[in-house]
Amino acid sequence: SAVISQKPSRDICQRGTSLTIQCQVDSQVTMMFWYRQQPGQSLTLIATANQGSEATYESGFVIDKFPISRPNLTFSTLTVSNMSPEDSSIYLCSVEDGRQSRETQYFGPGTRLLVL
Amino acid sequence: GNSVTQMEGPVTLSEEAFLTINCTYTATGYPSLFWYVQYPGEGLQLLLKATKADDKGSNKGFEATYRKETTSFHLEKGSVQVSDSAVYFCALRTSYDKVIFGPGTSLSVIP
């Protein structure tokens, strides 16, 4: 399966600031996904990022708050803007690995964010 | 819409006990079904999957069978170990739509 890395692995931030999370994949993938996992909760899809097009956001998530870049087929960033304590979560990058099977998603290790 | 329901946790078992985590789903069409595992402090790992009715997914001693008639995909393991302590997520995906995750079931295995 694809090997996915994320930076930073964790961070503590002050409210009102922004944090950019990077996701790097060891192979070219068409679709990349960003999820949020609030403490003790399941995963919620934030957006789908395809290379060369605008990200598609799920209900409840907007581009101004969570801008996403997808400059090439191996890399994406998610920015959490104007943070508040409610943004404290684990943020996970995910990809489809077309070499395996398109319906399966694989996940990065996550970025643990605490907003004070 | 599509949804996944899992048994409530947390589940606490003694080492070598038998494990069952129930998962049922509601979906239009014919979904693929997955179990993901999240070890403490880590991201999600794909544990096993099944893509059509009566398929059995298996990995690391875990098994789950895709039961279309009962819309279920229960996770089982014959003898759990302390290292199996984690949160387990059942999930489905239909025709390249987004993945729908269940709420997760926390498992603690005590020596």
CSV table of C-alpha atoms in Angstrom, one decimal, chain B:
chain,number,residue,atom,x,y,z
B,1,GLY,CA,-28.5,7.5,3.3
B,2,ASN,CA,-25.6,5.2,4.0
B,3,SER,CA,-24.7,4.5,7.6
B,4,VAL,CA,-22.7,2.2,9.8
B,5,THR,CA,-23.6,1.1,13.3
B,6,GLN,CA,-21.2,-0.6,15.7
B,7,MET,CA,-21.6,-2.1,19.1
B,8,GLU,CA,-21.1,0.3,22.0
B,9,GLY,CA,-17.7,0.2,23.7
B,10,PRO,CA,-15.5,0.1,25.6
B,11,VAL,CA,-15.0,-3.6,25.4
B,12,THR,CA,-12.6,-5.1,28.0
B,13,LEU,CA,-11.4,-8.7,27.6
B,14,SER,CA,-8.9,-10.9,29.2
B,15,GLU,CA,-6.0,-12.2,27.1
B,16,GLU,CA,-6.9,-15.2,24.9
B,17,ALA,CA,-10.6,-14.5,25.1
B,18,PHE,CA,-12.8,-14.6,22.0
B,19,LEU,CA,-13.7,-11.2,20.4
B,20,THR,CA,-16.7,-10.2,18.5
B,21,ILE,CA,-17.4,-6.6,17.5
B,22,ASN,CA,-20.8,-6.2,15.8
B,23,CYS,CA,-21.2,-4.0,12.7
B,24,THR,CA,-24.3,-3.5,10.7
B,25,TYR,CA,-24.8,-1.2,7.8
B,26,THR,CA,-27.4,0.6,5.6
B,27,ALA,CA,-26.5,1.3,2.1
B,28,THR,CA,-27.8,1.7,-1.4
B,29,GLY,CA,-26.2,-0.5,-4.0
B,30,TYR,CA,-23.5,-2.9,-3.1
B,31,PRO,CA,-20.9,-1.4,-0.8
B,32,SER,CA,-17.4,-2.6,-0.1
B,33,LEU,CA,-16.9,-3.1,3.7
B,34,PHE,CA,-13.8,-2.4,5.8
B,35,TRP,CA,-12.4,-2.7,9.3
B,36,TYR,CA,-9.8,-0.2,10.3
B,37,VAL,CA,-7.8,-0.2,13.5
B,38,GLN,CA,-6.3,2.7,15.3
B,39,TYR,CA,-3.7,1.9,17.9
B,40,PRO,CA,-3.0,4.5,20.7
B,41,GLY,CA,-1.4,7.6,19.3
B,42,GLU,CA,-1.5,6.4,15.7
B,43,GLY,CA,-3.4,6.9,12.5
B,44,LEU,CA,-5.8,4.4,11.0
B,45,GLN,CA,-4.6,1.1,9.5
B,46,LEU,CA,-6.7,-1.0,7.2
B,47,LEU,CA,-7.2,-4.3,9.0
B,48,LEU,CA,-9.3,-6.2,6.4
B,49,LYS,CA,-11.9,-5.7,3.8
B,50,ALA,CA,-14.6,-7.5,1.7
B,51,THR,CA,-15.9,-6.3,-1.6
B,52,LYS,CA,-18.9,-8.6,-2.2
B,53,ALA,CA,-21.4,-10.7,-0.5
B,54,ASP,CA,-20.1,-13.8,1.3
B,55,ASP,CA,-16.5,-12.6,1.0
B,56,LYS,CA,-14.4,-13.2,4.1
B,57,GLY,CA,-11.7,-10.7,4.9
B,58,SER,CA,-8.9,-11.8,7.2
B,59,ASN,CA,-5.7,-10.5,8.6
B,60,LYS,CA,-3.6,-10.9,11.8
B,61,GLY,CA,-6.1,-13.5,13.1
B,62,PHE,CA,-9.1,-11.3,12.6
B,63,GLU,CA,-11.9,-12.3,10.3
B,64,ALA,CA,-15.1,-10.7,9.1
B,65,THR,CA,-17.7,-12.1,6.6
B,66,TYR,CA,-19.8,-9.9,4.4
B,67,ARG,CA,-23.4,-10.9,5.1
B,68,LYS,CA,-25.8,-9.2,2.6
B,69,GLU,CA,-28.9,-10.9,4.0
B,70,THR,CA,-28.3,-9.5,7.5
B,71,THR,CA,-26.4,-6.4,6.3
B,72,SER,CA,-23.6,-7.2,8.7
B,73,PHE,CA,-19.8,-7.4,8.8
B,74,HIS,CA,-18.9,-8.5,12.3
B,75,LEU,CA,-15.3,-8.6,13.4
B,76,GLU,CA,-14.0,-11.7,15.2
B,77,LYS,CA,-10.8,-13.0,16.6
B,78,GLY,CA,-10.4,-16.4,18.4
B,79,SER,CA,-7.8,-15.3,20.9
B,80,VAL,CA,-7.0,-11.7,21.6
B,81,GLN,CA,-3.7,-10.4,22.8
B,82,VAL,CA,-2.8,-7.3,24.8
B,83,SER,CA,-1.3,-5.8,21.6
B,84,ASP,CA,-4.8,-5.9,20.1
B,85,SER,CA,-5.9,-3.1,22.4
B,86,ALA,CA,-7.0,-0.3,20.0
B,87,VAL,CA,-10.1,1.4,18.6
B,88,TYR,CA,-11.8,-0.5,15.7
B,89,PHE,CA,-13.8,1.2,13.0
B,90,CYS,CA,-16.2,-0.5,10.7
B,91,ALA,CA,-16.6,1.4,7.4
B,92,LEU,CA,-18.3,1.1,4.0
B,93,ARG,CA,-17.9,2.7,0.6
B,94,THR,CA,-20.2,2.5,-2.4
B,95,SER,CA,-19.1,3.1,-6.0
B,96,TYR,CA,-16.2,5.5,-5.2
B,97,ASP,CA,-18.4,7.6,-3.0
B,98,LYS,CA,-17.0,8.8,0.3
B,99,VAL,CA,-16.2,6.3,3.0
B,100,ILE,CA,-18.7,6.2,5.8
B,101,PHE,CA,-17.2,5.3,9.2
B,102,GLY,CA,-18.9,3.8,12.2
B,103,PRO,CA,-18.4,5.4,15.6
B,104,GLY,CA,-15.6,3.1,16.6
B,105,THR,CA,-15.3,0.5,19.3
B,106,SER,CA,-12.6,0.7,21.9
B,107,LEU,CA,-11.0,-2.6,22.9
B,108,SER,CA,-8.9,-3.1,26.0
B,109,VAL,CA,-7.2,-6.5,26.5
B,110,ILE,CA,-5.9,-7.2,30.0
B,111,PRO,CA,-3.2,-9.8,30.8
